[in-house]
Structure formats: C-alpha cells, structure tokens
PDB file of N, CA and C in Angstrom:
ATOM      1  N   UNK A   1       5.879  44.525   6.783  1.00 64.00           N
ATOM      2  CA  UNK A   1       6.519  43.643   5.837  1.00 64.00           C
ATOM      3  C   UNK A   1       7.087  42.412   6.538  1.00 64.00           C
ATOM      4  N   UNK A   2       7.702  42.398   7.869  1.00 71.00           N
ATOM      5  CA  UNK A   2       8.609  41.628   8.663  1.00 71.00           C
ATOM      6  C   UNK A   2       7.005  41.016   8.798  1.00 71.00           C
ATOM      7  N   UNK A   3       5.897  41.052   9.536  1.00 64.00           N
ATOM      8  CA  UNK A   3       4.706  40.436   9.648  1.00 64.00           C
ATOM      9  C   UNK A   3       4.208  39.270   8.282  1.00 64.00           C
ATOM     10  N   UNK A   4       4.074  40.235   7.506  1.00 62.00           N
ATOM     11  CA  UNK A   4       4.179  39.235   6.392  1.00 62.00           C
ATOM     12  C   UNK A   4       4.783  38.137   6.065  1.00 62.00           C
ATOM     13  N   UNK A   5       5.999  38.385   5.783  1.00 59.00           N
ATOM     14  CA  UNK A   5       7.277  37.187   5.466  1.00 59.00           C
ATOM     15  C   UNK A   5       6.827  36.209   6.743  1.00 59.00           C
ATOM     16  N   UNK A   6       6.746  36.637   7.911  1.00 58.00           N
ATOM     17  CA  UNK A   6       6.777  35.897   9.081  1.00 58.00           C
ATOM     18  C   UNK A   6       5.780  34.821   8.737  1.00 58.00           C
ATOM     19  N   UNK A   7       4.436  35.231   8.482  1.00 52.00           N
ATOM     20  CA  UNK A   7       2.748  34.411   8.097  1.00 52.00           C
ATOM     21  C   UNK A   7       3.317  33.958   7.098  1.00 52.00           C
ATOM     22  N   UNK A   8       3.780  34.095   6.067  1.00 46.00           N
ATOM     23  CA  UNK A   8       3.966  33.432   5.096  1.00 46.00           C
ATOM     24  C   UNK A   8       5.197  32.161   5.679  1.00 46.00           C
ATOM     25  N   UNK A   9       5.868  32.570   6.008  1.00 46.00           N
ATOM     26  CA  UNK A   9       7.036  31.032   6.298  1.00 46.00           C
ATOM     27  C   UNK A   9       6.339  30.354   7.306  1.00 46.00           C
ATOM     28  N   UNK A  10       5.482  30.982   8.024  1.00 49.00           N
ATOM     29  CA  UNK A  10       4.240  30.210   8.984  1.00 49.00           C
ATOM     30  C   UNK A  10       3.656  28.942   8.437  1.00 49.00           C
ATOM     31  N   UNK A  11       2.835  29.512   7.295  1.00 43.00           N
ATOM     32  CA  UNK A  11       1.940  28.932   6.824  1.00 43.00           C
ATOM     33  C   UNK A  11       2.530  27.957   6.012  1.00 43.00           C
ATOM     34  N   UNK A  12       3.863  27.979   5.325  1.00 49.00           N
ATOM     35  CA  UNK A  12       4.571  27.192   4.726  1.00 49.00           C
ATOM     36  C   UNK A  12       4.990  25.947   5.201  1.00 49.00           C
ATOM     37  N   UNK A  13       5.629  26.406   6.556  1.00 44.00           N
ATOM     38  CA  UNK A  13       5.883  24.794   7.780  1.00 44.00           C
ATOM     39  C   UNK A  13       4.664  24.466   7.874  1.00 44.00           C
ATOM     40  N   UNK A  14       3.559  25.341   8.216  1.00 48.00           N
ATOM     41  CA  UNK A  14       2.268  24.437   8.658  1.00 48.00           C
ATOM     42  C   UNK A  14       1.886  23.462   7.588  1.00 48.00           C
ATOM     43  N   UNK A  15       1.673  24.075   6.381  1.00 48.00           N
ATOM     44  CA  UNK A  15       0.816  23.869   5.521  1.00 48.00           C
ATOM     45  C   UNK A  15       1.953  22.614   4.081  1.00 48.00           C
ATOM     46  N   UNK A  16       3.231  22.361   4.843  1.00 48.00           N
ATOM     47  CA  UNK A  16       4.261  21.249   4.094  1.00 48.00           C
ATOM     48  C   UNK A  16       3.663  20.107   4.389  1.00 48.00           C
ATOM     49  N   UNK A  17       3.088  19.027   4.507  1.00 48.00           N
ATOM     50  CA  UNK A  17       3.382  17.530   5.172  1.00 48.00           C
ATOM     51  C   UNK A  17       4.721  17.152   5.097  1.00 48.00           C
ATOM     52  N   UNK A  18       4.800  16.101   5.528  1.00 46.00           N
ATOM     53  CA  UNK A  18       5.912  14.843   5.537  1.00 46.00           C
ATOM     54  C   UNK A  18       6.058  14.513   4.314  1.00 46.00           C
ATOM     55  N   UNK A  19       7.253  13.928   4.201  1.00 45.00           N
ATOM     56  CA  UNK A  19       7.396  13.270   2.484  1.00 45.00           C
ATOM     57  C   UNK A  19       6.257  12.114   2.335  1.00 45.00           C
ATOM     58  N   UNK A  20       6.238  11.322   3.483  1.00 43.00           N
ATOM     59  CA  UNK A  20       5.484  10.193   3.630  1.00 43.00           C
ATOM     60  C   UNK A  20       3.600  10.709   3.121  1.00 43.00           C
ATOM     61  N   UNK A  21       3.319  11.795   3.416  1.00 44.00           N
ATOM     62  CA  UNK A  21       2.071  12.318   3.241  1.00 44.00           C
ATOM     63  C   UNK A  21       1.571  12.436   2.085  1.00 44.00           C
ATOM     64  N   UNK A  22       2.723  12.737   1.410  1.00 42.00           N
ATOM     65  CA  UNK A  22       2.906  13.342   0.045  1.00 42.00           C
ATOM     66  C   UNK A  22       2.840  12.019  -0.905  1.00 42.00           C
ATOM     67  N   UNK A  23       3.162  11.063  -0.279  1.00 42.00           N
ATOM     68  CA  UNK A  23       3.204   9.433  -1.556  1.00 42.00           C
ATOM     69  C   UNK A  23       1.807   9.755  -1.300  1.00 42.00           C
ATOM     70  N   UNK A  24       1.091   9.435  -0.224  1.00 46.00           N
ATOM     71  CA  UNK A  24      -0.336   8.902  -0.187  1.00 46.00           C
ATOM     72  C   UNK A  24      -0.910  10.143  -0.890  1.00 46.00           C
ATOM     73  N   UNK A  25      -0.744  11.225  -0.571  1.00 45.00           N
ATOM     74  CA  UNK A  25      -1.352  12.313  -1.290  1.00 45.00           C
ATOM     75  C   UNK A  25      -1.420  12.054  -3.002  1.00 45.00           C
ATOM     76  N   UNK A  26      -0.382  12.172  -3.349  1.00 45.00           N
ATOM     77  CA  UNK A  26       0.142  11.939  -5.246  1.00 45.00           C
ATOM     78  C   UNK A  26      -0.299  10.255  -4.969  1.00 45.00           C
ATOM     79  N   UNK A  27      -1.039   9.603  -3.911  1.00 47.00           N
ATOM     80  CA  UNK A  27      -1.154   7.752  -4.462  1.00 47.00           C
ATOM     81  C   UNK A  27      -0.226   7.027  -5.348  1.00 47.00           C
ATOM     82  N   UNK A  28       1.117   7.740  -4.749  1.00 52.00           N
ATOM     83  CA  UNK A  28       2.333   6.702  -5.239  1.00 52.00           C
ATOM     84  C   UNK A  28       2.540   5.154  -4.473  1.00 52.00           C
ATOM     85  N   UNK A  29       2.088   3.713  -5.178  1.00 84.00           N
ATOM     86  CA  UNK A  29       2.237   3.021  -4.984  1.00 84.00           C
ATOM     87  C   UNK A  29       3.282   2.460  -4.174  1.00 84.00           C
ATOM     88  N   UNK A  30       2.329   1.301  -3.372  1.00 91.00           N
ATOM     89  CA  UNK A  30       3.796   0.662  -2.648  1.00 91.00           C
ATOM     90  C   UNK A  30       4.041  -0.535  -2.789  1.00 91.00           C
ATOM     91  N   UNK A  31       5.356  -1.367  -2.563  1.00 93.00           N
ATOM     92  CA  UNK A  31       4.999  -2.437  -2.625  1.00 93.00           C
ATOM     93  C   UNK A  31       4.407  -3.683  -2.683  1.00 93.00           C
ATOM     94  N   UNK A  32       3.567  -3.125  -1.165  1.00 93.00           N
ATOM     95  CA  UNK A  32       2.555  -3.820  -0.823  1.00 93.00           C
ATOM     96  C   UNK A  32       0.775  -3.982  -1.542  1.00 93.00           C
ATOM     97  N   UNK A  33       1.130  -2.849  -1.784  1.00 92.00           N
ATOM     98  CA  UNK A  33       0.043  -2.253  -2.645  1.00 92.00           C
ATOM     99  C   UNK A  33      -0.355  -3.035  -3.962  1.00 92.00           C
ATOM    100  N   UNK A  34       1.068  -2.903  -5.096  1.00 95.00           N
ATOM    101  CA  UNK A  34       1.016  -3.542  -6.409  1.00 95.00           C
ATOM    102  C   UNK A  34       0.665  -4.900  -6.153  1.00 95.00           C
ATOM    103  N   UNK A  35       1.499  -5.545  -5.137  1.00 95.00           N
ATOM    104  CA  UNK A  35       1.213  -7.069  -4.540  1.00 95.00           C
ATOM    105  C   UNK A  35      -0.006  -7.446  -4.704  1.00 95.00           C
ATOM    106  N   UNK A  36      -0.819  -6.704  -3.606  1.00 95.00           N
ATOM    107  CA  UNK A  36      -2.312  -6.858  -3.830  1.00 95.00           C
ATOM    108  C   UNK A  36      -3.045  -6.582  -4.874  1.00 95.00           C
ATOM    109  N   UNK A  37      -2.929  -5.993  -5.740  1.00 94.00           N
ATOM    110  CA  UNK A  37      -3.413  -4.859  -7.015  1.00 94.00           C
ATOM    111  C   UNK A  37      -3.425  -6.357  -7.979  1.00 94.00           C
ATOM    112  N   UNK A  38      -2.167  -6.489  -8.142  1.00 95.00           N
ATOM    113  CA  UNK A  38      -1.802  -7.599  -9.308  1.00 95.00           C
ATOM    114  C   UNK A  38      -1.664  -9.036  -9.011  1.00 95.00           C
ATOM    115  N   UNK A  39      -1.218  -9.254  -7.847  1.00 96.00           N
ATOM    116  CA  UNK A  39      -1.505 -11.051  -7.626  1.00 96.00           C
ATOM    117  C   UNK A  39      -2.701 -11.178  -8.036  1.00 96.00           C
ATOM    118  N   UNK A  40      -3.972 -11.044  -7.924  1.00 92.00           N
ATOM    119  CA  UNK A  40      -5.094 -11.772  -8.229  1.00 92.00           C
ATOM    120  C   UNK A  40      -5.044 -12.311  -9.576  1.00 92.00           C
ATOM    121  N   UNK A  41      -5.336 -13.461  -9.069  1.00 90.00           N
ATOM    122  CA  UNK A  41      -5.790 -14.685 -10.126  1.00 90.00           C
ATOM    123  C   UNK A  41      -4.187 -15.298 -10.858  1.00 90.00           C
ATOM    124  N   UNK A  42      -2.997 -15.229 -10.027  1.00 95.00           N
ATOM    125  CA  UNK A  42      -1.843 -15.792 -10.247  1.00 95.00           C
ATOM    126  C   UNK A  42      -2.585 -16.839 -10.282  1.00 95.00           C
ATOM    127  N   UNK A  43      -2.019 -18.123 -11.470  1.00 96.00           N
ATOM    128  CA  UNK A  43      -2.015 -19.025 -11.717  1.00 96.00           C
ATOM    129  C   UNK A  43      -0.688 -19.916 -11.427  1.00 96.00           C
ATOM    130  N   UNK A  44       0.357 -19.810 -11.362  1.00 97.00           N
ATOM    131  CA  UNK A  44       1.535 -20.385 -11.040  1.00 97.00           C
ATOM    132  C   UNK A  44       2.514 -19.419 -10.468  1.00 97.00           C
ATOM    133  N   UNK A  45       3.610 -20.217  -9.779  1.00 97.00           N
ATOM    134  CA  UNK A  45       4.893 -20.163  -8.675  1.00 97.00           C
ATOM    135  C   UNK A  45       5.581 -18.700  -9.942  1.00 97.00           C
ATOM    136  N   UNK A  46       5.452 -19.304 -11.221  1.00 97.00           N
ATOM    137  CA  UNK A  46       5.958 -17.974 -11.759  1.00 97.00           C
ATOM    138  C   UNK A  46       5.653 -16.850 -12.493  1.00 97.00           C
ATOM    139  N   UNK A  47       4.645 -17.021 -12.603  1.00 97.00           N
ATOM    140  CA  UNK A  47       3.973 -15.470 -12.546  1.00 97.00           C
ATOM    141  C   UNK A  47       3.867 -14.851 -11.351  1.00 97.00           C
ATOM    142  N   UNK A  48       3.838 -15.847 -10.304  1.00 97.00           N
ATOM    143  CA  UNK A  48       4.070 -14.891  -8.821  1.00 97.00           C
ATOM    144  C   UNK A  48       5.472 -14.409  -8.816  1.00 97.00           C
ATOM    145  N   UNK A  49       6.358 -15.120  -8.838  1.00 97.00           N
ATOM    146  CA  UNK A  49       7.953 -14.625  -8.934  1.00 97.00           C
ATOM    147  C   UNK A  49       8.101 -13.365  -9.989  1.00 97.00           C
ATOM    148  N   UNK A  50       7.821 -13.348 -11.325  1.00 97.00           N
ATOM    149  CA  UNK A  50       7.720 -12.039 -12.003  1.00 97.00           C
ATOM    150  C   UNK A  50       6.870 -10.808 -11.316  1.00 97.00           C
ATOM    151  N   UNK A  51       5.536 -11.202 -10.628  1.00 96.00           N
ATOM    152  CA  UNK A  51       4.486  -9.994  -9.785  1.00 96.00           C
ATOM    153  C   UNK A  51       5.498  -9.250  -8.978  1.00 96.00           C
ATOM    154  N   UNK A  52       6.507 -10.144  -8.349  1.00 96.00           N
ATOM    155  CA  UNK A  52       7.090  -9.979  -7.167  1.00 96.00           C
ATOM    156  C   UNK A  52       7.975  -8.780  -7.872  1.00 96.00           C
ATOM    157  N   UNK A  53       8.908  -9.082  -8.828  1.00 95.00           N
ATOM    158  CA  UNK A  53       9.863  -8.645  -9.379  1.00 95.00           C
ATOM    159  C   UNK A  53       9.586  -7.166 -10.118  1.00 95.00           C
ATOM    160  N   UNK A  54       8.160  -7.367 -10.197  1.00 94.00           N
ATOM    161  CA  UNK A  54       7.549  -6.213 -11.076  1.00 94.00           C
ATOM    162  C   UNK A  54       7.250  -5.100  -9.624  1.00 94.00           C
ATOM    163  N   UNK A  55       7.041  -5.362  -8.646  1.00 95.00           N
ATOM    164  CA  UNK A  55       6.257  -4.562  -7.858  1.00 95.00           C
ATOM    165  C   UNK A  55       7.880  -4.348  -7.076  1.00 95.00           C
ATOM    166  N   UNK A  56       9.462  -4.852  -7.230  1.00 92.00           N
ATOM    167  CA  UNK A  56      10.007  -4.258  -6.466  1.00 92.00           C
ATOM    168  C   UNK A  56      10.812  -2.654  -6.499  1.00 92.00           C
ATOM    169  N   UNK A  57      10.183  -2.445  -7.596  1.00 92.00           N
ATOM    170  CA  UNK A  57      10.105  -0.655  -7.860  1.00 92.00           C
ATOM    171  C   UNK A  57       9.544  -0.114  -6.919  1.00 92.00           C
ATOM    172  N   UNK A  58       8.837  -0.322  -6.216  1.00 91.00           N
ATOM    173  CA  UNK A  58       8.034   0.453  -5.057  1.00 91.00           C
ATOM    174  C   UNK A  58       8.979   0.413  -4.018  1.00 91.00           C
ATOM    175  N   UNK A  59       8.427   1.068  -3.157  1.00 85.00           N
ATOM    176  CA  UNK A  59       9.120   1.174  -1.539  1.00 85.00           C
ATOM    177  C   UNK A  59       8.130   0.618  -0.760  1.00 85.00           C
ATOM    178  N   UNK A  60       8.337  -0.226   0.286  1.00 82.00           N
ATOM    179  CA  UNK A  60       7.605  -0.683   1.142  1.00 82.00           C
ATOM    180  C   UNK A  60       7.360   0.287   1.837  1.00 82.00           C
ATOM    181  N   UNK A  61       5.894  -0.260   2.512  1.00 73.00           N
ATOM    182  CA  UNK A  61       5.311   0.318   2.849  1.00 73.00           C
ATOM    183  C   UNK A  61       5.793   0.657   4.593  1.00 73.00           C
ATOM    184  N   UNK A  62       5.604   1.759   5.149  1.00 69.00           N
ATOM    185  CA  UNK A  62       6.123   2.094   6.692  1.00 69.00           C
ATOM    186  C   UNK A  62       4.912   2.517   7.447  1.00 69.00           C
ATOM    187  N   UNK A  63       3.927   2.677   7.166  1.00 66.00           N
ATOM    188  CA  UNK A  63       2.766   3.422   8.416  1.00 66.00           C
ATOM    189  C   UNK A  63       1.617   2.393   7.853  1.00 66.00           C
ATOM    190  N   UNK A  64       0.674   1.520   8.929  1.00 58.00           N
ATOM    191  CA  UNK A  64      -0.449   0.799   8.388  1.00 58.00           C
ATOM    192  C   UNK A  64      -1.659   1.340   7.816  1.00 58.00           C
ATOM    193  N   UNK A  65      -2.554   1.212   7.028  1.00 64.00           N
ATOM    194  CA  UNK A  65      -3.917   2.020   7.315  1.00 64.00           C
ATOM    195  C   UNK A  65      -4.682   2.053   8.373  1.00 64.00           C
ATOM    196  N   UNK A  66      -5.746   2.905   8.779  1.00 52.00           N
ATOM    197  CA  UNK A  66      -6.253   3.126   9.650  1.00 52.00           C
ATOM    198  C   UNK A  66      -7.453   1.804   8.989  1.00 52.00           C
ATOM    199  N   UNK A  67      -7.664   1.138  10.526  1.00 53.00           N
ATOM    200  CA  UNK A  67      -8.726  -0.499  10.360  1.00 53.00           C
ATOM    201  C   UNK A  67      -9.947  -0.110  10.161  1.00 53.00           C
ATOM    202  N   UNK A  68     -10.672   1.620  10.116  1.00 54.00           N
ATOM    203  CA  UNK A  68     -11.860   1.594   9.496  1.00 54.00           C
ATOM    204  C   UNK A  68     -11.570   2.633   8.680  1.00 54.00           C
ATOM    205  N   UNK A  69     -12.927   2.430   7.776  1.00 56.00           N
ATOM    206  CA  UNK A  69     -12.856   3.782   6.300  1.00 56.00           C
ATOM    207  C   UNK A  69     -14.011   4.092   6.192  1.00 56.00           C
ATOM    208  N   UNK A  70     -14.097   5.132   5.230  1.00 59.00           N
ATOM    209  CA  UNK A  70     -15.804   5.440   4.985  1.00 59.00           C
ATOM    210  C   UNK A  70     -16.154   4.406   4.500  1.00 59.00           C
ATOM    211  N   UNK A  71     -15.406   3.269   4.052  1.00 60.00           N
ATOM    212  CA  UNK A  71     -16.549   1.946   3.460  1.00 60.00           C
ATOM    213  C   UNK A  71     -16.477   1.194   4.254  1.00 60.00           C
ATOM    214  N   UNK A  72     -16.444   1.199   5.508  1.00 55.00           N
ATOM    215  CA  UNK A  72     -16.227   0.272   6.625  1.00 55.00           C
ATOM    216  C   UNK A  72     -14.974   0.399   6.689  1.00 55.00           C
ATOM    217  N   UNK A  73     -15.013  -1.366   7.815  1.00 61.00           N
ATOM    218  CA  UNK A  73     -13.756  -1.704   8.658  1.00 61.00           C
ATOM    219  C   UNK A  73     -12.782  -2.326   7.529  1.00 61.00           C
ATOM    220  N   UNK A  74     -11.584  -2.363   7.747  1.00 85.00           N
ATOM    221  CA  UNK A  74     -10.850  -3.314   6.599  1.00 85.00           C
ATOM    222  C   UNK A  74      -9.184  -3.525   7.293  1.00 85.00           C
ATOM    223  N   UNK A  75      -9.237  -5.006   7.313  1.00 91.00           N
ATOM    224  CA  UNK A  75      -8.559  -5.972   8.145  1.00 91.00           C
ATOM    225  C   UNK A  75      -7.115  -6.285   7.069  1.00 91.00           C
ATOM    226  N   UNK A  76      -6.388  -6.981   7.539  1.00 93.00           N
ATOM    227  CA  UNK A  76      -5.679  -7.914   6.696  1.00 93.00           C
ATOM    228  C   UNK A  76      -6.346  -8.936   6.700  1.00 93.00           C
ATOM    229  N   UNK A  77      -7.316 -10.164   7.179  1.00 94.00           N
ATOM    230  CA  UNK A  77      -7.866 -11.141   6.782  1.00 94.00           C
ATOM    231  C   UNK A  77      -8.873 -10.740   5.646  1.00 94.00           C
ATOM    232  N   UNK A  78      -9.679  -9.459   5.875  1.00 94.00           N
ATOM    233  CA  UNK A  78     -10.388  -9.396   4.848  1.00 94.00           C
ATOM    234  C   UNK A  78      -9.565  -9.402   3.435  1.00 94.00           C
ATOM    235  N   UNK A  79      -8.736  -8.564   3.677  1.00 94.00           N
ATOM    236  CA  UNK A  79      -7.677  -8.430   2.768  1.00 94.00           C
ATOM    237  C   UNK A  79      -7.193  -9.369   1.700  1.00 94.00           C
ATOM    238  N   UNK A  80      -6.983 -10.439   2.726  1.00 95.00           N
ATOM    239  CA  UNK A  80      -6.675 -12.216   2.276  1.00 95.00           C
ATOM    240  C   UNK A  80      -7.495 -12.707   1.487  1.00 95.00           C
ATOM    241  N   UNK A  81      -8.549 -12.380   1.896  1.00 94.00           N
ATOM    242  CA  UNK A  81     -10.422 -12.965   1.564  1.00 94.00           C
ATOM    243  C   UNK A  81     -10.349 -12.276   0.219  1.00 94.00           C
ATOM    244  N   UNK A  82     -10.663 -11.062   0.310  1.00 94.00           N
ATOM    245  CA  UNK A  82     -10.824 -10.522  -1.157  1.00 94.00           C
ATOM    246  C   UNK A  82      -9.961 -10.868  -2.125  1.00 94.00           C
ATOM    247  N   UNK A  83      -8.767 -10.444  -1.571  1.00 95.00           N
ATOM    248  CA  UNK A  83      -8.263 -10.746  -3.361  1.00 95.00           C
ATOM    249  C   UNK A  83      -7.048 -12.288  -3.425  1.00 95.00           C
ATOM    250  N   UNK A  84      -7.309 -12.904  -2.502  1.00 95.00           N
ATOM    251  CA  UNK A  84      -6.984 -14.253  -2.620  1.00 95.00           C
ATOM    252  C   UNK A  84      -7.376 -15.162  -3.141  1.00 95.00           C
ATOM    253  N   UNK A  85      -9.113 -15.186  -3.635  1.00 94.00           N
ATOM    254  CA  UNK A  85      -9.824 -16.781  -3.468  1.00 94.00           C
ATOM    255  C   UNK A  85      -9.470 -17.209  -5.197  1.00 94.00           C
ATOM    256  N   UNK A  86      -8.703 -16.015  -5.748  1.00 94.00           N
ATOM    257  CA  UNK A  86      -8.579 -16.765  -7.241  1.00 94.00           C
ATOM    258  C   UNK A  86      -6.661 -17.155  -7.748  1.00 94.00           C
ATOM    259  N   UNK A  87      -6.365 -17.052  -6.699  1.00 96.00           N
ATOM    260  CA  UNK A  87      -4.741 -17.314  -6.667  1.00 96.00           C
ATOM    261  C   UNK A  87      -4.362 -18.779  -6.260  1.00 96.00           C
ATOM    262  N   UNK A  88      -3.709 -19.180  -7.689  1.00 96.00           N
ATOM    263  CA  UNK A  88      -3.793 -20.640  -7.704  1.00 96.00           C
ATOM    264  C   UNK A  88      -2.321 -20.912  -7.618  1.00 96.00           C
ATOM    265  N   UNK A  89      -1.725 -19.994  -7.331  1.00 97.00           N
ATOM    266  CA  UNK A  89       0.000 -19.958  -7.112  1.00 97.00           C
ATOM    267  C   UNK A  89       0.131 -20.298  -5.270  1.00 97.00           C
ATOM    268  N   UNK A  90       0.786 -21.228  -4.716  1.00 97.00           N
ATOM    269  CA  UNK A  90       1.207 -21.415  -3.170  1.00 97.00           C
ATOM    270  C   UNK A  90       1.865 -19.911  -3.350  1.00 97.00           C
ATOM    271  N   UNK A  91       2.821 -19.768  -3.726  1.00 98.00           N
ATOM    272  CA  UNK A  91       3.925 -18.748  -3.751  1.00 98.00           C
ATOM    273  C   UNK A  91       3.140 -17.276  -3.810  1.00 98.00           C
ATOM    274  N   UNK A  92       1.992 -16.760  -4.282  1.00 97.00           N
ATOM    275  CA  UNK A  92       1.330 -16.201  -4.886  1.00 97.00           C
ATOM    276  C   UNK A  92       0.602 -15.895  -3.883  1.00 97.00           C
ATOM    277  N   UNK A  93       0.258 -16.674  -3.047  1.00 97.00           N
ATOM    278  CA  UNK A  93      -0.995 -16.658  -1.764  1.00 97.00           C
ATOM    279  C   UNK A  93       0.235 -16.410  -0.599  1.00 97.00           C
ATOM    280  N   UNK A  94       1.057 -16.439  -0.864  1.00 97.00           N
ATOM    281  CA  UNK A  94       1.484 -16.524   0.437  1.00 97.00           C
ATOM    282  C   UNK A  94       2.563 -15.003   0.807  1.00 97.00           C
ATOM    283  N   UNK A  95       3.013 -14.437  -0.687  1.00 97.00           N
ATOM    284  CA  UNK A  95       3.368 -12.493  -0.767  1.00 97.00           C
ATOM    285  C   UNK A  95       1.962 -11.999  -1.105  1.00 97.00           C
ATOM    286  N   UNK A  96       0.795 -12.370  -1.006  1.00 97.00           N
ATOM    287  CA  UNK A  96      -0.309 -11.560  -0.578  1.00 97.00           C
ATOM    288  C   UNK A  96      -1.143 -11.678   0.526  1.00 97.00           C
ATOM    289  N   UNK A  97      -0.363 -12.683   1.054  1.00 96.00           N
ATOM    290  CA  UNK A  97      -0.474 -12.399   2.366  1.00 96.00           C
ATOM    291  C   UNK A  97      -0.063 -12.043   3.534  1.00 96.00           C
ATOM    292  N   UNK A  98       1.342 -11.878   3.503  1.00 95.00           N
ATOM    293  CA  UNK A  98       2.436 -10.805   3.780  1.00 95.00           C
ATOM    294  C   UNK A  98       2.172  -9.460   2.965  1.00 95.00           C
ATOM    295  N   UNK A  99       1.645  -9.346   2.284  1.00 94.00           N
ATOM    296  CA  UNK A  99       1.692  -7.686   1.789  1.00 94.00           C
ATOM    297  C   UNK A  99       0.195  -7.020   2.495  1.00 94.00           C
ATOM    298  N   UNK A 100      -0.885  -7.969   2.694  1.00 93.00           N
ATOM    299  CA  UNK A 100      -2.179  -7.744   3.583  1.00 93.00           C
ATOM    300  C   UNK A 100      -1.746  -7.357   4.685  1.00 93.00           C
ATOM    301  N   UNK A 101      -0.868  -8.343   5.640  1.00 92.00           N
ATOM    302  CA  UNK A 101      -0.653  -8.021   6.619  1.00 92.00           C
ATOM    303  C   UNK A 101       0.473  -7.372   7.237  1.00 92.00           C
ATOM    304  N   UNK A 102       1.037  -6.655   6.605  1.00 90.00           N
ATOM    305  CA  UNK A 102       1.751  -5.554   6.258  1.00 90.00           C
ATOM    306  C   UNK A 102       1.075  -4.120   6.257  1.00 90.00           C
ATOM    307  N   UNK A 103       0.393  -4.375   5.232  1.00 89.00           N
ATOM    308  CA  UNK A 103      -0.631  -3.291   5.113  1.00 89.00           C
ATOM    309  C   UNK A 103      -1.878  -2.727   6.202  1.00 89.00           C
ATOM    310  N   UNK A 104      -2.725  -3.856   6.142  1.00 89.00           N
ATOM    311  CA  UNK A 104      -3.827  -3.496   7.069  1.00 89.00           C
ATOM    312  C   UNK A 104      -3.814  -4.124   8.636  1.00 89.00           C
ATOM    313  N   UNK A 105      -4.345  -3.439   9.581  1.00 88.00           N
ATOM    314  CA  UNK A 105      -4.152  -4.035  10.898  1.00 88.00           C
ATOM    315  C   UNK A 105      -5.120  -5.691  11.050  1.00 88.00           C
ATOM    316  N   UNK A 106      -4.755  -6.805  12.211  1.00 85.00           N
ATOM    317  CA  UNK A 106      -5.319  -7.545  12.271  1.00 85.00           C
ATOM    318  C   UNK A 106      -6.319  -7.566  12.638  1.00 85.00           C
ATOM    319  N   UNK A 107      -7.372  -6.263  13.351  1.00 76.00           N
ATOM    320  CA  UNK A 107      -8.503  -6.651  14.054  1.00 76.00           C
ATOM    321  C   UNK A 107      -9.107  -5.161  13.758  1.00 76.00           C
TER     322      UNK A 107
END
C-alpha cells in the first residue's frame, strides 16, 4: 500500500508541469499574442490605442518560442513581415513590433 501511495505522488510531481506550461497547454493568450492576432490591418493611431487596451487583459509574455517549428523557422522579422504590411497606424506598427520581438527570437 505504502508502494502505491509512493508511485502515485511520484507520478503526480512528475506528471504536474509549471503553471507557465499549463497557459500554453489550455493556449491562454498573451499579450503579445492578441497584439499580433488583432493589429492587422489597424488603420489609425486609435484603433491601435483601443488594440492595445483590449489585449491588456493578458499577461505578458516570459519564455520566447523556440525559432523553428514543424512549419519551419519563425523569426520576429518574419513576424513583422507577416502581419504588418496592412497596418496603416505608425502607433500600430510599432506595438507589433515590440510584441514580435518579444515573442519570437531574432535569428
């Protein structure tokens, strides 16, 4: 019985992650995240200021992604590239590009 209980509280520490594991696991959004998600195609200084305001429910983000994936490599410039070229806000281009490079590594 003492064997048992033992494997079992074993397997429990093993088998817990980190809290941090657990956002990405459940894909609880992050700051940085919504940033990118929803800036595209800001048209003005204030719809970027509301994006901003809307996404500060999240928690920033603390660990980067890893710079390759099963769909390839993925940068913060790519980052920029993709979901930048329709953001007609200065203000708009410039917290998605702090939230890119935040997020993904430079190289």
């Amino acid at each position: 019985m003492i064997n048992r209980t033992i494997a079992c509280l074993a397997l429990a520490v093993i088998a817990a992650p980190a809290p941090a594991a657990w956002n990405m696991m459940l894909a609880e959004d992050t700051y940085e995240e919504c940033i990118i998600e929803k800036m595209r195609g800001a048209k003005n200084d204030s719809v970027a200021v509301e994006i901003g305001r809307l996404c500060r429910k999240y928690q920033n983000r603390t660990a980067t992604y890893a710079s390759s994936g099963f769909f390839g490599s993925r940068t913060a410039q790519n980052c920029v590239l993709k979901n930048g070229e329709d953001i007609q806000s200065p203000l708009g281009a410039r917290m998605l590009r702090a939230a890119c490079y935040r997020t993904y590594p430079t190289e």
